[in-house]
mmCIF file of C-alpha atoms and ligand atoms in Angstrom:
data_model
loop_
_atom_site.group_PDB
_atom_site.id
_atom_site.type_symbol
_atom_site.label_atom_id
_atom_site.label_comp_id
_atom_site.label_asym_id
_atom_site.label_seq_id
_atom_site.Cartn_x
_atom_site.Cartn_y
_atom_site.Cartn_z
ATOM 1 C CA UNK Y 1 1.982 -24.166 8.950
ATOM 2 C CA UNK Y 2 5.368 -25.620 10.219
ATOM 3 C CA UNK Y 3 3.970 -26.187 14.166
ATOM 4 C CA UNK Y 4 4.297 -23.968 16.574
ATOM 5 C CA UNK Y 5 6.354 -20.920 16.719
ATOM 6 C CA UNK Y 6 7.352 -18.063 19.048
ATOM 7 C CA UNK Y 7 8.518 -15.345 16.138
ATOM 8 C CA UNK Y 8 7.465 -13.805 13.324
ATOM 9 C CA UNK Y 9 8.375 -14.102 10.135
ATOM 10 C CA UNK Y 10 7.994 -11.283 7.439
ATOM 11 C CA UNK Y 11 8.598 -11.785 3.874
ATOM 12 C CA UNK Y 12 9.569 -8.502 1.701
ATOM 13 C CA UNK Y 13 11.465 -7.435 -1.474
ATOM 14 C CA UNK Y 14 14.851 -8.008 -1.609
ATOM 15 C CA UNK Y 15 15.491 -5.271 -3.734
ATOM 16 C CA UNK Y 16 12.962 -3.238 -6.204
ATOM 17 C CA UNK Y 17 10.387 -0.592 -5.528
ATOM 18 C CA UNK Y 18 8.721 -2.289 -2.959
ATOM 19 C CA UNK Y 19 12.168 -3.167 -0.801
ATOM 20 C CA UNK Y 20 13.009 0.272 0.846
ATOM 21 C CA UNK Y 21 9.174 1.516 1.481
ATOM 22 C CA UNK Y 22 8.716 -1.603 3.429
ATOM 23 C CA UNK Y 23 11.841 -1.730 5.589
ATOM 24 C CA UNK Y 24 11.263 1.717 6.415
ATOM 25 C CA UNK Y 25 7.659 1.274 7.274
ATOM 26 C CA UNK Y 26 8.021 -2.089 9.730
ATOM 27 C CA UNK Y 27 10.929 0.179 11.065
ATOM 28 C CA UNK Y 28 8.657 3.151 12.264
ATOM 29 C CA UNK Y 29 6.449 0.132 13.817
ATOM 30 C CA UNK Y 30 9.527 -0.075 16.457
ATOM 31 C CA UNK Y 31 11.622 -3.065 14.389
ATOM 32 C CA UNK Y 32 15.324 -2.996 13.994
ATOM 33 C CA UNK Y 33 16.765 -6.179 13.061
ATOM 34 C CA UNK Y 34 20.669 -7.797 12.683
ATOM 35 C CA UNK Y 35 21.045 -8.781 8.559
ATOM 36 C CA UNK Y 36 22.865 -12.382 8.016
ATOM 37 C CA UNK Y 37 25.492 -12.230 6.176
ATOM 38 C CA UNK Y 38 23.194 -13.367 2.463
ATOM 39 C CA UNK Y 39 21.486 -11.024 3.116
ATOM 40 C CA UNK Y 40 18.393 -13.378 3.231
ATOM 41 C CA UNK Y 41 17.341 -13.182 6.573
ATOM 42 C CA UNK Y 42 17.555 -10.439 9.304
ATOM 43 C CA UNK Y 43 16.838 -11.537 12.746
ATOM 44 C CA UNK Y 44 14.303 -9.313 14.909
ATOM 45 C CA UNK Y 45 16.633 -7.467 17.765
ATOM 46 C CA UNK Y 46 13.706 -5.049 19.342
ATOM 47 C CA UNK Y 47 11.123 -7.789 18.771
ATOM 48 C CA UNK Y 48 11.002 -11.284 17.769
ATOM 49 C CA UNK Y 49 9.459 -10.456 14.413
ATOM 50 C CA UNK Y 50 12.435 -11.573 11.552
ATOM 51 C CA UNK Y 51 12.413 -10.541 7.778
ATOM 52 C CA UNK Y 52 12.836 -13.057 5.049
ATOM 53 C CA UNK Y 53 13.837 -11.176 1.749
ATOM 54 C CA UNK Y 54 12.696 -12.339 -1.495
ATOM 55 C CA UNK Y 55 11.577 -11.678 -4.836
ATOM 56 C CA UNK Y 56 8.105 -10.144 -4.707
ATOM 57 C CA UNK Y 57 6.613 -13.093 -6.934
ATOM 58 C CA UNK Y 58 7.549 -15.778 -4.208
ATOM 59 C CA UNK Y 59 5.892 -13.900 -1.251
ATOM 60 C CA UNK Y 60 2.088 -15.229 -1.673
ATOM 61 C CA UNK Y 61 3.177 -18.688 -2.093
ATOM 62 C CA UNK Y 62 5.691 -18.262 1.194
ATOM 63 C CA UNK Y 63 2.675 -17.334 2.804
ATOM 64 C CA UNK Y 64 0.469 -20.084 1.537
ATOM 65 C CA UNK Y 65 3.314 -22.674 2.561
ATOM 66 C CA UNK Y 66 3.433 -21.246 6.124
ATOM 67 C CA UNK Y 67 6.888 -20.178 5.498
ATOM 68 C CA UNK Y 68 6.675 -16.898 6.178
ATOM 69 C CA UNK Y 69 3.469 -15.484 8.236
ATOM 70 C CA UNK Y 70 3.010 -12.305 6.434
ATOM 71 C CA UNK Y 71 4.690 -10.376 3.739
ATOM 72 C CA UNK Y 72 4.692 -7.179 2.082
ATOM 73 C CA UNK Y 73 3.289 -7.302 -1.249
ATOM 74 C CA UNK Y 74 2.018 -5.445 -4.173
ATOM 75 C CA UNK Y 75 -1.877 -5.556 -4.521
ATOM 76 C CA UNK Y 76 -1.364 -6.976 -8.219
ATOM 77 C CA UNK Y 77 1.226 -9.873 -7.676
ATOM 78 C CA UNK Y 78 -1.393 -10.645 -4.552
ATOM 79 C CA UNK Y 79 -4.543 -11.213 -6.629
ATOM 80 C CA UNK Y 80 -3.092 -12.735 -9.224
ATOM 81 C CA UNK Y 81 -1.933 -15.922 -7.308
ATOM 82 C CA UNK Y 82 -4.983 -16.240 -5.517
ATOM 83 C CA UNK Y 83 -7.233 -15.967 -8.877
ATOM 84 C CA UNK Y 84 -4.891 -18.305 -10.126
ATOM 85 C CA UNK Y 85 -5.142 -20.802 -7.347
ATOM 86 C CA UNK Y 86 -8.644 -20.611 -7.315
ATOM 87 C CA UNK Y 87 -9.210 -20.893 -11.009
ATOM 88 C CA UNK Y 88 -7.246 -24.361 -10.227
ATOM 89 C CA UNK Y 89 -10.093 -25.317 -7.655
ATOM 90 C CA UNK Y 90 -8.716 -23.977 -4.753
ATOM 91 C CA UNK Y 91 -10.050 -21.609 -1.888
ATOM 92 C CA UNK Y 92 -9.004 -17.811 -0.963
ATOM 93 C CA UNK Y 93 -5.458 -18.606 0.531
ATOM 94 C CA UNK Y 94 -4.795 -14.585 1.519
ATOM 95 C CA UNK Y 95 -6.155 -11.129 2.703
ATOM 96 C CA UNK Y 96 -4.855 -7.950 2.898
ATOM 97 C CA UNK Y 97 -4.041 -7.002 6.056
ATOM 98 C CA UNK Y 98 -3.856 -3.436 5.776
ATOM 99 C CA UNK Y 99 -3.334 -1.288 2.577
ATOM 100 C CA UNK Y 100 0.192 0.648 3.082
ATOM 101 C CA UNK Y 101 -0.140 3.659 1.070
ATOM 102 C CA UNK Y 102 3.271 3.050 -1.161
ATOM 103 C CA UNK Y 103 3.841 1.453 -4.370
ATOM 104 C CA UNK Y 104 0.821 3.227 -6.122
ATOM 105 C CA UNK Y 105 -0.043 1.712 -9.574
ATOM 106 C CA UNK Y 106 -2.568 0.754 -11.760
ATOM 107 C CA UNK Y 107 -3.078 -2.479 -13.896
ATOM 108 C CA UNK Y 108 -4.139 -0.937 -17.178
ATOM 109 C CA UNK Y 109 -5.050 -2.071 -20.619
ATOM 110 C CA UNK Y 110 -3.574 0.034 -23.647
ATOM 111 C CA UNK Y 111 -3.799 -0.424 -26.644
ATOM 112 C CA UNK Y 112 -2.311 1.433 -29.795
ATOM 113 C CA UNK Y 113 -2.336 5.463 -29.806
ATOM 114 C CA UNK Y 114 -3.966 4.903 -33.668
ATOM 115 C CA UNK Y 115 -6.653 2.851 -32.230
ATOM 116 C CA UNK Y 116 -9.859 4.663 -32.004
ATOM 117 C CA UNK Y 117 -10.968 3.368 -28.729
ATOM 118 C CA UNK Y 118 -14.456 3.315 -28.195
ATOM 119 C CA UNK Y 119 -15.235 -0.202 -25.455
ATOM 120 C CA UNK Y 120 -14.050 -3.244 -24.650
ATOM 121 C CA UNK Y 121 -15.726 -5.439 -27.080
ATOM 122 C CA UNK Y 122 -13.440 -4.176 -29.863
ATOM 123 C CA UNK Y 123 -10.928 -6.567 -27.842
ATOM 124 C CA UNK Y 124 -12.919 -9.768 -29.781
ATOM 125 C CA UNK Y 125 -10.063 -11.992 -30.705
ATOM 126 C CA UNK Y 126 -6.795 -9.703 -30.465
ATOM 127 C CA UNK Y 127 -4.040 -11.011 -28.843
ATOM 128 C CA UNK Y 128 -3.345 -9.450 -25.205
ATOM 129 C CA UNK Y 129 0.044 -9.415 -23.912
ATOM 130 C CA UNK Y 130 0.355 -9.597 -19.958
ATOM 131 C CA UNK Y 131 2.335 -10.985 -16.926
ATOM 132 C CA UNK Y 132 -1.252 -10.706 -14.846
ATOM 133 C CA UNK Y 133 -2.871 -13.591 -17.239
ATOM 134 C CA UNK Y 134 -5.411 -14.684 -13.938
ATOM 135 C CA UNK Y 135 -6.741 -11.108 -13.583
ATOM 136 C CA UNK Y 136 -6.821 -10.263 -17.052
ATOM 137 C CA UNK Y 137 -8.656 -13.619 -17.986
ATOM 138 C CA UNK Y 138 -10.871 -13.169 -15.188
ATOM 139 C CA UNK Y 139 -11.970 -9.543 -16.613
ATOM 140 C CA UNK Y 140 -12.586 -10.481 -19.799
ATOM 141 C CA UNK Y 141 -14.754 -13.237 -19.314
ATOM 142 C CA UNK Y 142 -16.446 -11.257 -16.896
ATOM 143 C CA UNK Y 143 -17.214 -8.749 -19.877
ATOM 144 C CA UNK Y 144 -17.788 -12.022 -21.881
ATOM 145 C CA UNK Y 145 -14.508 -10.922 -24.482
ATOM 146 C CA UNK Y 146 -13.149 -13.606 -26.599
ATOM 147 C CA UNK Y 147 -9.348 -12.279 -26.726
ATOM 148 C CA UNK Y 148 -6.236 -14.581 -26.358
ATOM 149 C CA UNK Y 149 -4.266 -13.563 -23.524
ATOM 150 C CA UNK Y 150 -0.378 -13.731 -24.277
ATOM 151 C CA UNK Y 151 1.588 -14.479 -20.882
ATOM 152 C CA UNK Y 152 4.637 -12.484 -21.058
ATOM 153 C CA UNK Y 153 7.247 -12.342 -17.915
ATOM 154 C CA UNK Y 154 8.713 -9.103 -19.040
ATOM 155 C CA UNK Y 155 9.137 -6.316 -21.911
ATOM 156 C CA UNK Y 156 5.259 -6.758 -22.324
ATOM 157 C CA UNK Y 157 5.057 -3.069 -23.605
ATOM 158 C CA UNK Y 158 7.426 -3.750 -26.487
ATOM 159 C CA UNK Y 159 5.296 -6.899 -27.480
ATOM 160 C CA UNK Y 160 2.843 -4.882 -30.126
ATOM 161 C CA UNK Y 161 5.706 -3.379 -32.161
ATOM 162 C CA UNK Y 162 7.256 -6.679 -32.194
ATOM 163 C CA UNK Y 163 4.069 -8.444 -33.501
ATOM 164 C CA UNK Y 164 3.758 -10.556 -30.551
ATOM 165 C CA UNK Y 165 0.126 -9.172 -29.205
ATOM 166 C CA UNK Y 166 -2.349 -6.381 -30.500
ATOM 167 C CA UNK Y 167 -2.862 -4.868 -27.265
ATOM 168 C CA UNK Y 168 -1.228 -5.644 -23.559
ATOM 169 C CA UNK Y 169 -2.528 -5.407 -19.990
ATOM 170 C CA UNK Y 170 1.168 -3.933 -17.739
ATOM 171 C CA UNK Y 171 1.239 -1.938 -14.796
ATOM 172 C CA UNK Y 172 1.474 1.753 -15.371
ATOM 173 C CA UNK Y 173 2.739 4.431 -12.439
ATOM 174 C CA UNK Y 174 3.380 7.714 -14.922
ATOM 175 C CA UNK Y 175 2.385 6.345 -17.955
ATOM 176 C CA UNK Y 176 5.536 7.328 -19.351
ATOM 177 C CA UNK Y 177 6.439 3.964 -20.676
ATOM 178 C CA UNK Y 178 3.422 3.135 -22.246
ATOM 179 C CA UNK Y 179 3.827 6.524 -24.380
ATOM 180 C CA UNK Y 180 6.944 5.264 -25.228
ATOM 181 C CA UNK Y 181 6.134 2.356 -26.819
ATOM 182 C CA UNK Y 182 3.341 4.088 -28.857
ATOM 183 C CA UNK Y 183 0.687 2.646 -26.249
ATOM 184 C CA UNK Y 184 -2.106 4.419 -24.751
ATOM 185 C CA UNK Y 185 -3.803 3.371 -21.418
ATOM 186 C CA UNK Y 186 -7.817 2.819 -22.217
ATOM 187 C CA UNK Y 187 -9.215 1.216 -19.122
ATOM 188 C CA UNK Y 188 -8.158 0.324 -15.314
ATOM 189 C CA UNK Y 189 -8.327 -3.267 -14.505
ATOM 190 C CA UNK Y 190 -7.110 -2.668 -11.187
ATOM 191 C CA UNK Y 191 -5.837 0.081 -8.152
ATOM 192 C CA UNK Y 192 -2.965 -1.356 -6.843
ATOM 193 C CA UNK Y 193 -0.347 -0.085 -3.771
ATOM 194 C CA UNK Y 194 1.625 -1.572 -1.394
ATOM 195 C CA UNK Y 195 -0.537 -4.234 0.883
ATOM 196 C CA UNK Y 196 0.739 -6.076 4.129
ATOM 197 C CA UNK Y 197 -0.420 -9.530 3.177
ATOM 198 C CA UNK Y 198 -1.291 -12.804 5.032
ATOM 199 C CA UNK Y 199 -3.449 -15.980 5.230
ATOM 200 C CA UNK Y 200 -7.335 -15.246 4.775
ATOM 201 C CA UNK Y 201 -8.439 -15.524 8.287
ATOM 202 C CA UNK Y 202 -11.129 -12.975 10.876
ATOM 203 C CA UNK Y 203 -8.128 -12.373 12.904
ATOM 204 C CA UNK Y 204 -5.103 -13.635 13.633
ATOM 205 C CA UNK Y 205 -6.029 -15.680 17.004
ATOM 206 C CA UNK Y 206 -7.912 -18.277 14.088
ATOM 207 C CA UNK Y 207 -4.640 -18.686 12.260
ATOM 208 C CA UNK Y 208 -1.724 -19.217 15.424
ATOM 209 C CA UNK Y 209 -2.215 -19.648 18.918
ATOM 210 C CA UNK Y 210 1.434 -19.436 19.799
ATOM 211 C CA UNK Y 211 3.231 -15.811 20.021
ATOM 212 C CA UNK Y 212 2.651 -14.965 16.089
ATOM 213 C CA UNK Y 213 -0.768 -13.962 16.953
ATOM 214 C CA UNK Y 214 -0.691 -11.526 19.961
ATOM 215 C CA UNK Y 215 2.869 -10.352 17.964
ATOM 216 C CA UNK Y 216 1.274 -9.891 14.976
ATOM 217 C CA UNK Y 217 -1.745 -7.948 16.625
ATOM 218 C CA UNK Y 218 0.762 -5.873 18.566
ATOM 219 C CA UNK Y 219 2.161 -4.981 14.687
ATOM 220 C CA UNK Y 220 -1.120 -3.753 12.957
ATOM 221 C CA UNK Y 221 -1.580 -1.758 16.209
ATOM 222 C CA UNK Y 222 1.253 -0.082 15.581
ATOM 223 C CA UNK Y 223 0.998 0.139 11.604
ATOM 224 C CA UNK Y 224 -2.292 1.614 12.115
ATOM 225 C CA UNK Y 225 -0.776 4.310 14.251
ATOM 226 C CA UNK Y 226 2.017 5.246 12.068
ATOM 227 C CA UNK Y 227 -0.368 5.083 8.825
ATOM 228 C CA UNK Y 228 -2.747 7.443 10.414
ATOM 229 C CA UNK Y 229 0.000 9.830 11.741
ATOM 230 C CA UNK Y 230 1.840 9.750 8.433
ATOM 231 C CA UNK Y 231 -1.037 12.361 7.106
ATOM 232 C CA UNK Y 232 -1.241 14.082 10.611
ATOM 233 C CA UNK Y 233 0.376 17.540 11.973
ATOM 234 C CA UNK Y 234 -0.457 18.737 15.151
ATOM 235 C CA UNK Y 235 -1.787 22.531 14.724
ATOM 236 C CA UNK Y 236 -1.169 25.038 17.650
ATOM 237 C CA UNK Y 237 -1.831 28.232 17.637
ATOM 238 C CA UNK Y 238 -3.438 31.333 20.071
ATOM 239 C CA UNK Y 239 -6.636 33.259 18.867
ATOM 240 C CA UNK Y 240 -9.284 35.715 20.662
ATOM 241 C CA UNK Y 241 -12.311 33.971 22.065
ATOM 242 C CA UNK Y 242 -14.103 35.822 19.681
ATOM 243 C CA UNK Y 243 -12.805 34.112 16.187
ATOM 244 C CA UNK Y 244 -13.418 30.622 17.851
ATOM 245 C CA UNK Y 245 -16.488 30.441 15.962
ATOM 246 C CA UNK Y 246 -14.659 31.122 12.163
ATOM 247 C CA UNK Y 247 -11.698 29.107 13.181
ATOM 248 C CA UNK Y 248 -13.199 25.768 14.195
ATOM 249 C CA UNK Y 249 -15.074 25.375 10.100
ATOM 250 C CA UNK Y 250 -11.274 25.329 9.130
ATOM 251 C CA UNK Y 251 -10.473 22.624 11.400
ATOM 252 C CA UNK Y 252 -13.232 20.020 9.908
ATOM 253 C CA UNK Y 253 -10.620 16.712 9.741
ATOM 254 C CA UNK Y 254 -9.274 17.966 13.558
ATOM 255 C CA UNK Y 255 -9.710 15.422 16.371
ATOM 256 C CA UNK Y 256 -11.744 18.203 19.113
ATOM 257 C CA UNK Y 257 -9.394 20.688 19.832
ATOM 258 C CA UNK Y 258 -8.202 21.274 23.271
ATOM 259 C CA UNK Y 259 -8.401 25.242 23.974
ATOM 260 C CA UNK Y 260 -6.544 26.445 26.875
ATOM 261 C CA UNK Y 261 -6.882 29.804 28.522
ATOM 262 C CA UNK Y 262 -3.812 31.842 28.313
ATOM 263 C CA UNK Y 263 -2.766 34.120 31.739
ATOM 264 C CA UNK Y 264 -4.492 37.421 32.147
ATOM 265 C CA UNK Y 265 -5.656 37.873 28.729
ATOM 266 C CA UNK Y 266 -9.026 37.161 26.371
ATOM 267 C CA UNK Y 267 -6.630 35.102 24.320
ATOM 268 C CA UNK Y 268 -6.687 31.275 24.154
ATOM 269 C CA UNK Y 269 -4.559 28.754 22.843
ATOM 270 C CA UNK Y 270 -5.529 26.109 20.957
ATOM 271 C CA UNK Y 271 -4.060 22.320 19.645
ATOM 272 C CA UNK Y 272 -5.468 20.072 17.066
ATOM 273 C CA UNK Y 273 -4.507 17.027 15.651
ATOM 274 C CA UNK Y 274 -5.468 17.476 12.159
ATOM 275 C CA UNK Y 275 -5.635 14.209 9.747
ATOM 276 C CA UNK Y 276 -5.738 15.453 6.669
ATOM 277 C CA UNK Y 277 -3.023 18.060 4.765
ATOM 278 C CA UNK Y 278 -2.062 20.924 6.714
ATOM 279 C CA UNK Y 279 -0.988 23.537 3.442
ATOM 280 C CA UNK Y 280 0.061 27.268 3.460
ATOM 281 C CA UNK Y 281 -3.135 27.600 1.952
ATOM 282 C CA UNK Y 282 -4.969 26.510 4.796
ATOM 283 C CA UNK Y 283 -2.838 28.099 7.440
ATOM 284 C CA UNK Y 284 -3.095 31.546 5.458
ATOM 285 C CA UNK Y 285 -7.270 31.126 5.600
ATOM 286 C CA UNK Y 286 -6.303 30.814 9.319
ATOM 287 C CA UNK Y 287 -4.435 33.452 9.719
ATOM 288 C CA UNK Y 288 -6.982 35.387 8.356
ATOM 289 C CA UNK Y 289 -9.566 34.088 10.563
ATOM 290 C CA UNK Y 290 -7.605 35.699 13.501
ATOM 291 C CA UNK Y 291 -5.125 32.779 14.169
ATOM 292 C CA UNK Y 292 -1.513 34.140 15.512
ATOM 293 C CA UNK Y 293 1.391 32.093 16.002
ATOM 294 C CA UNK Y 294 0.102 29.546 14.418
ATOM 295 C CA UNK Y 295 2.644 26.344 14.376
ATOM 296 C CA UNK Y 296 2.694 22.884 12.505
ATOM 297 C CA UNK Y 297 4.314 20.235 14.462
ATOM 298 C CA UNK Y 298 4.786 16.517 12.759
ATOM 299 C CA UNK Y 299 3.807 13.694 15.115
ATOM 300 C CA UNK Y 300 6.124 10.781 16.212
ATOM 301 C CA UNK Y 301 3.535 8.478 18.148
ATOM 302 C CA UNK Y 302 0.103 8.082 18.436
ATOM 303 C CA UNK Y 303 -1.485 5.063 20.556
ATOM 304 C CA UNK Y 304 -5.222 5.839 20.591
HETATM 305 P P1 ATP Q 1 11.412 -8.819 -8.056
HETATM 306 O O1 ATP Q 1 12.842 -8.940 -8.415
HETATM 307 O O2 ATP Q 1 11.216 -8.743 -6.571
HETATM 308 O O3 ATP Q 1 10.524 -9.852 -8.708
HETATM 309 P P2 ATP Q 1 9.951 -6.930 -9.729
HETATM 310 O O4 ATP Q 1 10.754 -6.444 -10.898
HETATM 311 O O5 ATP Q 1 8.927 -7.981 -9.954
HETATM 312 O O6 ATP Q 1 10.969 -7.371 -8.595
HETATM 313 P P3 ATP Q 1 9.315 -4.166 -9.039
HETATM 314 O O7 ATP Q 1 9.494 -3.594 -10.400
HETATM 315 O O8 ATP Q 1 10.264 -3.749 -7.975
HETATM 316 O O9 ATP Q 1 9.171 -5.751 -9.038
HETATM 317 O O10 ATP Q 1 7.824 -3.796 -8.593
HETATM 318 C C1 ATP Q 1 7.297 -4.270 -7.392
HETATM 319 C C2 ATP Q 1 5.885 -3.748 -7.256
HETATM 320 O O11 ATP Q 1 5.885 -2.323 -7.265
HETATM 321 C C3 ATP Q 1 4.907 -4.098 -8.353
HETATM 322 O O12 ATP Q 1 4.402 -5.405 -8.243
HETATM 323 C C4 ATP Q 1 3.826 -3.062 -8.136
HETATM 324 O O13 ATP Q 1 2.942 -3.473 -7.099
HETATM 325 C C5 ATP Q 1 4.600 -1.845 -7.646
HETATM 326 N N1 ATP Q 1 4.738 -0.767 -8.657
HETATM 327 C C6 ATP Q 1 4.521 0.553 -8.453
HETATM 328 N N2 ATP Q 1 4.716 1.279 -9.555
HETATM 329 C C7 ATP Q 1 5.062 0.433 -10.510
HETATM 330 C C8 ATP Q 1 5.407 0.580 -11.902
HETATM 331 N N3 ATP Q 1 5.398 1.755 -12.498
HETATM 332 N N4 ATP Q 1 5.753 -0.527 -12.581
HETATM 333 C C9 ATP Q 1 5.792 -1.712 -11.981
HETATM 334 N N5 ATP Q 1 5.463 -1.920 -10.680
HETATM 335 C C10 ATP Q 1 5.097 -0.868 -9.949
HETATM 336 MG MG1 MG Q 2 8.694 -9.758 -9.380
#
């Protein structure tokens, strides 16, 4: 590290997929911040937790230098710099943090649509075409392929038409591009999303005992609370006492509901926090169950 410090230092994506998602993210955690005039930096107003935009490649190795403390960073470019460093002798430099739940992709292998694809062995000595080289050699010597692995920085899709590879290994959202090109996907190397990244540590009073670890423990507390509320609703609605009993199996991802007696009636009113989707579907089953005026309210905050 650089000695001791009293902020924080995030590294994201300048600009790309990753870049919005991420602002918008450390934003519902409470941050607002003052942009330089680059456009490289933006200074932490509400906290003293500043961003350092960058390319997405440079973020592990910002990390690893103690130039940044954390970063946001996809799951792929992640892995691949640590297999990387440790194929060169080193030790696990990261972890993920948390997984964000944005940027979903997978790292896929396709090959030709007129291949008949029946395993991996048929990948004995063809050329692979790649910008994930680490992970890809690491997979096929774990399935003990002799293949050539063809690092490419970009355009790997287009390398089999141009004769530069036989088969690639490219991230793939829709698939789209891969049809495209004539390319079908045949096996997931890896899941990848979104990941808040940082050094490999238990917790983050082993990595700095100056402010970045009680501010960086006051951040996952809060990214925890807005990654658990971004799937919740809060369900309210009134129902006899009788239909208790058919309403609650509807409610199975619902923190205990709180059921309040409503004035002068045998009708009660009920709230649950439900985590998981809240669909017509679901409120229509409740309706029929004998729920009335039933209501789905988003949630703002949540500190358990
Ligand atoms: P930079 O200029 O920062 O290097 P980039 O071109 O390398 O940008 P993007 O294309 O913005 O990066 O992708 C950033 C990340 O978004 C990827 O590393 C991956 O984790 C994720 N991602 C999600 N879907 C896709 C997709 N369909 N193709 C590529 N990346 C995707
Ligand atoms: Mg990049």
């Amino acid at each position: 590290g650089n000695g001791a410090r009293d902020r924080l230092r995030i590294a994201i994506q300048k600009s790309g997929r990753l870049a919005e998602p991420a602002r918008a993210l450390l934003n519902a955690c409470g941050l607002s911040w003052r942009e330089s005039r680059d456009r490289l930096f933006c200074y932490g107003e509400s906290l003293p937790v500043d961003l350092l935009l960058v390319r997405d490649d440079d973020i592990p190795g910002l990390i690893r230098d103690g130039v940044c403390d954390l970063g946001v960073v996809g799951r792929n470019v992640l892995l691949e710099q640590d297999i990387a460093l440790r194929s060169e002798g080193g030790t696990t430099a990261f972890r993920e943090w948390r997984a964000l739940g944005f940027g979903g992709c997978r790292l896929a292998l396709a090959v030709p649509e007129g291949w008949a694809w029946q395993s991996p062995a048929q990948l004995g000595s063809t050329r692979i075409a790649t910008s994930y080289p680490a992970i890809l050699r690491q997979w096929l010597d774990g399935q003990g392929i002799a293949a050539e692995v063809v690092e490419l920085s970009g355009s790997v899709e287009i390398a089999p038409r141009l004769g530069q590879a036989d088969a690639i290994c490219d991230l793939v959202s829709s698939g789209a591009t891969l049809a495209a090109n004539q390319l079908k996907p045949v096996m997931t190397l890896l899941e990848s999303e979104a990941v808040l990244a940082g050094p490999a540590a238990e917790n983050f009073g082993q990595l700095w005992d100056d402010a970045r670890g009680e501010l960086a423990e006051l951040l996952l507390r809060r990214l925890d609370g807005v990654l658990r509320m971004r799937h919740s609703k809060l369900l309210m609605f009134q129902a006899s006492r009788e239909a208790i009993p058919s309403l609650l199996p509807l409610l199975p991802d619902a923190e205990a509901p709180t059921v309040m007696q409503v004035d002068g009636g045998d009708a009660l009113a009920l709230q649950a926090l439900c985590h998981g989707a809240v669909t017509w579907q679901r409120l229509e089953e409740l309706k029929r169950a004998g729920a009335r005026g039933l209501l789905v309210l988003p949630v703002e905050g949540m500190l358990a």
